[in-house]
PDB file of C-alpha atoms in Angstrom:
ATOM      1  CA  MET A  24     148.017  94.949 111.578  1.00  0.00           C
ATOM      2  CA  ARG A  25     147.511  91.697 113.469  1.00  0.00           C
ATOM      3  CA  ILE A  26     148.891  92.443 116.927  1.00  0.00           C
ATOM      4  CA  TYR A  27     147.662  96.049 116.950  1.00  0.00           C
ATOM      5  CA  PRO A  28     144.718  96.340 114.514  1.00  0.00           C
ATOM      6  CA  ALA A  29     143.804  99.882 113.481  1.00  0.00           C
ATOM      7  CA  ALA A  30     140.139  99.184 114.223  1.00  0.00           C
ATOM      8  CA  PRO A  31     140.014  96.709 117.135  1.00  0.00           C
ATOM      9  CA  LEU A  32     136.200  96.570 117.105  1.00  0.00           C
ATOM     10  CA  LEU A  33     134.073  96.067 113.990  1.00  0.00           C
ATOM     11  CA  LEU A  34     130.386  96.936 113.989  1.00  0.00           C
ATOM     12  CA  HIS A  35     127.958  94.552 112.280  1.00  0.00           C
ATOM     13  CA  GLU A  36     124.207  94.003 112.201  1.00  0.00           C
ATOM     14  CA  SER A  37     122.717  90.510 112.279  1.00  0.00           C
ATOM     15  CA  GLY A  38     120.792  89.800 109.078  1.00  0.00           C
ATOM     16  CA  LYS A  39     118.615  87.088 110.590  1.00  0.00           C
ATOM     17  CA  ASP A  40     117.802  85.462 113.917  1.00  0.00           C
ATOM     18  CA  CYS A  41     120.611  83.163 115.032  1.00  0.00           C
ATOM     19  CA  MET A  42     122.219  81.484 118.034  1.00  0.00           C
ATOM     20  CA  VAL A  43     125.820  82.318 119.009  1.00  0.00           C
ATOM     21  CA  GLY A  44     127.454  80.634 121.984  1.00  0.00           C
ATOM     22  CA  GLY A  45     124.054  79.694 123.390  1.00  0.00           C
ATOM     23  CA  TYR A  46     122.662  83.230 123.064  1.00  0.00           C
ATOM     24  CA  ARG A  47     119.752  84.111 120.787  1.00  0.00           C
ATOM     25  CA  ILE A  48     120.605  87.058 118.538  1.00  0.00           C
ATOM     26  CA  PRO A  49     117.489  88.630 116.952  1.00  0.00           C
ATOM     27  CA  SER A  50     117.608  89.971 113.402  1.00  0.00           C
ATOM     28  CA  GLY A  51     118.697  93.624 113.287  1.00  0.00           C
ATOM     29  CA  THR A  52     120.831  93.446 116.452  1.00  0.00           C
ATOM     30  CA  MET A  53     123.970  95.607 116.364  1.00  0.00           C
ATOM     31  CA  LEU A  54     127.032  93.493 117.142  1.00  0.00           C
ATOM     32  CA  LEU A  55     130.609  94.411 118.004  1.00  0.00           C
ATOM     33  CA  MET A  56     133.247  91.957 116.791  1.00  0.00           C
ATOM     34  CA  ASN A  57     136.403  92.093 118.910  1.00  0.00           C
ATOM     35  CA  VAL A  58     139.031  91.848 116.159  1.00  0.00           C
ATOM     36  CA  TRP A  59     141.882  92.405 118.608  1.00  0.00           C
ATOM     37  CA  ALA A  60     140.880  89.362 120.695  1.00  0.00           C
ATOM     38  CA  ILE A  61     140.441  87.138 117.627  1.00  0.00           C
ATOM     39  CA  GLN A  62     143.757  88.142 116.063  1.00  0.00           C
ATOM     40  CA  ASN A  63     145.607  87.666 119.368  1.00  0.00           C
ATOM     41  CA  ASP A  64     143.976  84.335 120.284  1.00  0.00           C
ATOM     42  CA  PRO A  65     146.512  81.554 121.024  1.00  0.00           C
ATOM     43  CA  LYS A  66     144.061  79.093 119.418  1.00  0.00           C
ATOM     44  CA  ASN A  67     144.669  80.867 116.089  1.00  0.00           C
ATOM     45  CA  TRP A  68     148.331  81.867 116.383  1.00  0.00           C
ATOM     46  CA  GLU A  69     151.360  80.306 118.030  1.00  0.00           C
ATOM     47  CA  ASP A  70     152.906  82.940 120.331  1.00  0.00           C
ATOM     48  CA  PRO A  71     150.333  85.598 119.344  1.00  0.00           C
ATOM     49  CA  GLU A  72     152.078  88.373 121.289  1.00  0.00           C
ATOM     50  CA  LYS A  73     155.333  87.956 119.324  1.00  0.00           C
ATOM     51  CA  PHE A  74     156.163  89.744 116.082  1.00  0.00           C
ATOM     52  CA  LYS A  75     156.976  86.971 113.591  1.00  0.00           C
ATOM     53  CA  PRO A  76     156.358  88.162 110.010  1.00  0.00           C
ATOM     54  CA  GLU A  77     157.367  84.766 108.597  1.00  0.00           C
ATOM     55  CA  ARG A  78     154.102  83.307 109.914  1.00  0.00           C
ATOM     56  CA  PHE A  79     152.309  84.978 106.989  1.00  0.00           C
ATOM     57  CA  LEU A  80     154.357  83.282 104.270  1.00  0.00           C
ATOM     58  CA  GLY A  81     151.943  81.060 102.380  1.00  0.00           C
ATOM     59  CA  LEU A  82     148.909  82.111 104.456  1.00  0.00           C
ATOM     60  CA  LYS A  83     145.815  81.320 102.425  1.00  0.00           C
ATOM     61  CA  GLY A  84     142.257  82.474 102.883  1.00  0.00           C
ATOM     62  CA  THR A  85     139.393  80.043 102.965  1.00  0.00           C
ATOM     63  CA  GLY A  86     138.283  80.939  99.457  1.00  0.00           C
ATOM     64  CA  ASN A  87     134.852  82.112 100.582  1.00  0.00           C
ATOM     65  CA  GLY A  88     136.056  85.425 101.995  1.00  0.00           C
ATOM     66  CA  TYR A  89     135.836  84.311 105.607  1.00  0.00           C
ATOM     67  CA  ASN A  90     139.328  84.127 107.091  1.00  0.00           C
ATOM     68  CA  TYR A  91     138.754  84.712 110.786  1.00  0.00           C
ATOM     69  CA  LYS A  92     142.433  84.477 111.736  1.00  0.00           C
ATOM     70  CA  LEU A  93     143.482  87.714 110.024  1.00  0.00           C
ATOM     71  CA  MET A  94     140.896  90.451 109.591  1.00  0.00           C
ATOM     72  CA  SER A  95     143.014  93.535 108.887  1.00  0.00           C
ATOM     73  CA  PHE A  96     140.860  94.340 105.861  1.00  0.00           C
ATOM     74  CA  GLY A  97     137.550  93.147 107.293  1.00  0.00           C
ATOM     75  CA  THR A  98     135.879  89.871 106.405  1.00  0.00           C
ATOM     76  CA  GLY A  99     133.064  88.439 104.360  1.00  0.00           C
ATOM     77  CA  ARG A 100     131.162  90.336 101.695  1.00  0.00           C
ATOM     78  CA  ARG A 101     132.099  93.724 103.145  1.00  0.00           C
ATOM     79  CA  ARG A 102     135.850  93.197 103.298  1.00  0.00           C
ATOM     80  CA  CYS A 103     138.033  95.751 101.549  1.00  0.00           C
ATOM     81  CA  PRO A 104     138.228  95.061  97.801  1.00  0.00           C
ATOM     82  CA  GLY A 105     141.766  96.470  97.786  1.00  0.00           C
ATOM     83  CA  GLU A 106     143.102  93.849 100.217  1.00  0.00           C
ATOM     84  CA  ASN A 107     145.499  92.208  97.732  1.00  0.00           C
ATOM     85  CA  LEU A 108     146.825  95.569  96.542  1.00  0.00           C
ATOM     86  CA  GLY A 109     147.171  96.749 100.148  1.00  0.00           C
ATOM     87  CA  MET A 110     149.179  93.688 101.183  1.00  0.00           C
ATOM     88  CA  ARG A 111     151.508  94.070  98.195  1.00  0.00           C
ATOM     89  CA  MET A 112     151.935  97.808  98.828  1.00  0.00           C
ATOM     90  CA  ILE A 113     152.805  97.217 102.491  1.00  0.00           C
ATOM     91  CA  GLY A 114     155.664  94.917 101.465  1.00  0.00           C
ATOM     92  CA  LEU A 115     156.903  97.294  98.772  1.00  0.00           C
ATOM     93  CA  THR A 116     156.692 100.348 101.031  1.00  0.00           C
ATOM     94  CA  MET A 117     158.453  98.648 103.948  1.00  0.00           C
ATOM     95  CA  ALA A 118     161.214  97.333 101.663  1.00  0.00           C
ATOM     96  CA  THR A 119     161.743 100.823 100.214  1.00  0.00           C
ATOM     97  CA  LEU A 120     161.876 102.471 103.648  1.00  0.00           C
ATOM     98  CA  ILE A 121     164.366  99.890 104.917  1.00  0.00           C
ATOM     99  CA  GLN A 122     166.535 100.075 101.788  1.00  0.00           C
ATOM    100  CA  CYS A 123     166.641 103.866 101.516  1.00  0.00           C
ATOM    101  CA  PHE A 124     166.946 104.976 105.144  1.00  0.00           C
ATOM    102  CA  GLU A 125     168.845 104.266 108.351  1.00  0.00           C
ATOM    103  CA  TRP A 126     166.396 104.177 111.271  1.00  0.00           C
ATOM    104  CA  GLU A 127     167.046 104.657 114.983  1.00  0.00           C
ATOM    105  CA  ARG A 128     165.308 105.595 118.185  1.00  0.00           C
ATOM    106  CA  PRO A 129     166.041 109.116 119.473  1.00  0.00           C
ATOM    107  CA  THR A 130     166.845 107.664 122.920  1.00  0.00           C
ATOM    108  CA  ASN A 131     167.848 104.255 124.242  1.00  0.00           C
ATOM    109  CA  GLU A 132     164.482 103.838 125.971  1.00  0.00           C
ATOM    110  CA  MET A 133     162.312 100.942 124.864  1.00  0.00           C
ATOM    111  CA  ILE A 134     159.377 101.908 122.658  1.00  0.00           C
ATOM    112  CA  ASP A 135     156.166 102.290 124.655  1.00  0.00           C
ATOM    113  CA  MET A 136     153.519 100.114 122.980  1.00  0.00           C
ATOM    114  CA  THR A 137     150.829 100.933 125.554  1.00  0.00           C
ATOM    115  CA  ALA A 138     147.464 101.404 123.881  1.00  0.00           C
ATOM    116  CA  GLY A 139     145.801 104.775 124.206  1.00  0.00           C
ATOM    117  CA  VAL A 140     142.101 105.554 124.268  1.00  0.00           C
ATOM    118  CA  GLY A 141     140.273 106.054 120.989  1.00  0.00           C
ATOM    119  CA  LEU A 142     138.137 104.468 118.325  1.00  0.00           C
ATOM    120  CA  ILE A 143     141.083 103.463 116.136  1.00  0.00           C
ATOM    121  CA  ALA A 144     143.469 102.276 118.902  1.00  0.00           C
ATOM    122  CA  PRO A 145     146.119 105.015 119.010  1.00  0.00           C
ATOM    123  CA  LYS A 146     149.232 104.486 121.101  1.00  0.00           C
ATOM    124  CA  ALA A 147     149.451 106.284 124.460  1.00  0.00           C
ATOM    125  CA  LYS A 148     152.709 107.911 123.300  1.00  0.00           C
ATOM    126  CA  PRO A 149     153.355 108.567 119.596  1.00  0.00           C
ATOM    127  CA  LEU A 150     156.269 106.720 118.006  1.00  0.00           C
ATOM    128  CA  VAL A 151     159.239 108.988 117.429  1.00  0.00           C
ATOM    129  CA  ALA A 152     162.066 107.809 115.181  1.00  0.00           C
ATOM    130  CA  LYS A 153     165.043 109.389 113.464  1.00  0.00           C
ATOM    131  CA  CYS A 154     165.748 108.515 109.873  1.00  0.00           C
ATOM    132  CA  GLN A 155     168.605 109.478 107.627  1.00  0.00           C
ATOM    133  CA  SER A 156     168.948 108.626 103.964  1.00  0.00           C
ATOM    134  CA  ARG A 157     171.598 106.041 103.188  1.00  0.00           C
ATOM    135  CA  GLY A 158     174.557 107.598 101.369  1.00  0.00           C
ATOM    136  CA  MET A 159     174.111 105.596  98.202  1.00  0.00           C
ATOM    137  CA  MET A 160     170.395 106.452  98.067  1.00  0.00           C
ATOM    138  CA  ALA A 161     170.640 110.235  98.660  1.00  0.00           C
ATOM    139  CA  LYS A 162     171.018 111.091  94.962  1.00  0.00           C
ATOM    140  CA  LEU A 163     168.168 108.776  93.953  1.00  0.00           C
ATOM    141  CA  LEU A 164     165.868 110.203  96.647  1.00  0.00           C
ATOM    142  CA  SER A 165     166.653 113.780  95.589  1.00  0.00           C
ATOM    143  CA  GLN A 166     165.417 112.960  92.073  1.00  0.00           C
ATOM    144  CA  MET A 167     162.010 111.788  93.276  1.00  0.00           C
TER     145      MET A 167
END
């Protein structure tokens, strides 16, 4: 969500005349916010290209809805109202998938993380993985 945001560009419209980086932005101008660049900026994150989930432990917003370091759910007044539920569900879902299944790559090749072309940043090659239910979980999974 941070390294590879689903929507790397967010579209906004300026509500009033303003100056940004020395440029005058008239009211009503359509703006593209480069979420990928912000969320991968070394000024915001130490080693931004590395996957380190522990960096999010204790991460707090600013309280006003404007956390420009992590914008997976948008920002400001228009951010997703289900952000807290979404973050909790991601943890629960990942824990369940890890607990219930053994995961492996179909080949020994490294996973290709090259970005493809598209509005929502697909990968150039889809991720293929093999999963098998863990022995102790097979009965539980069959009851679901």
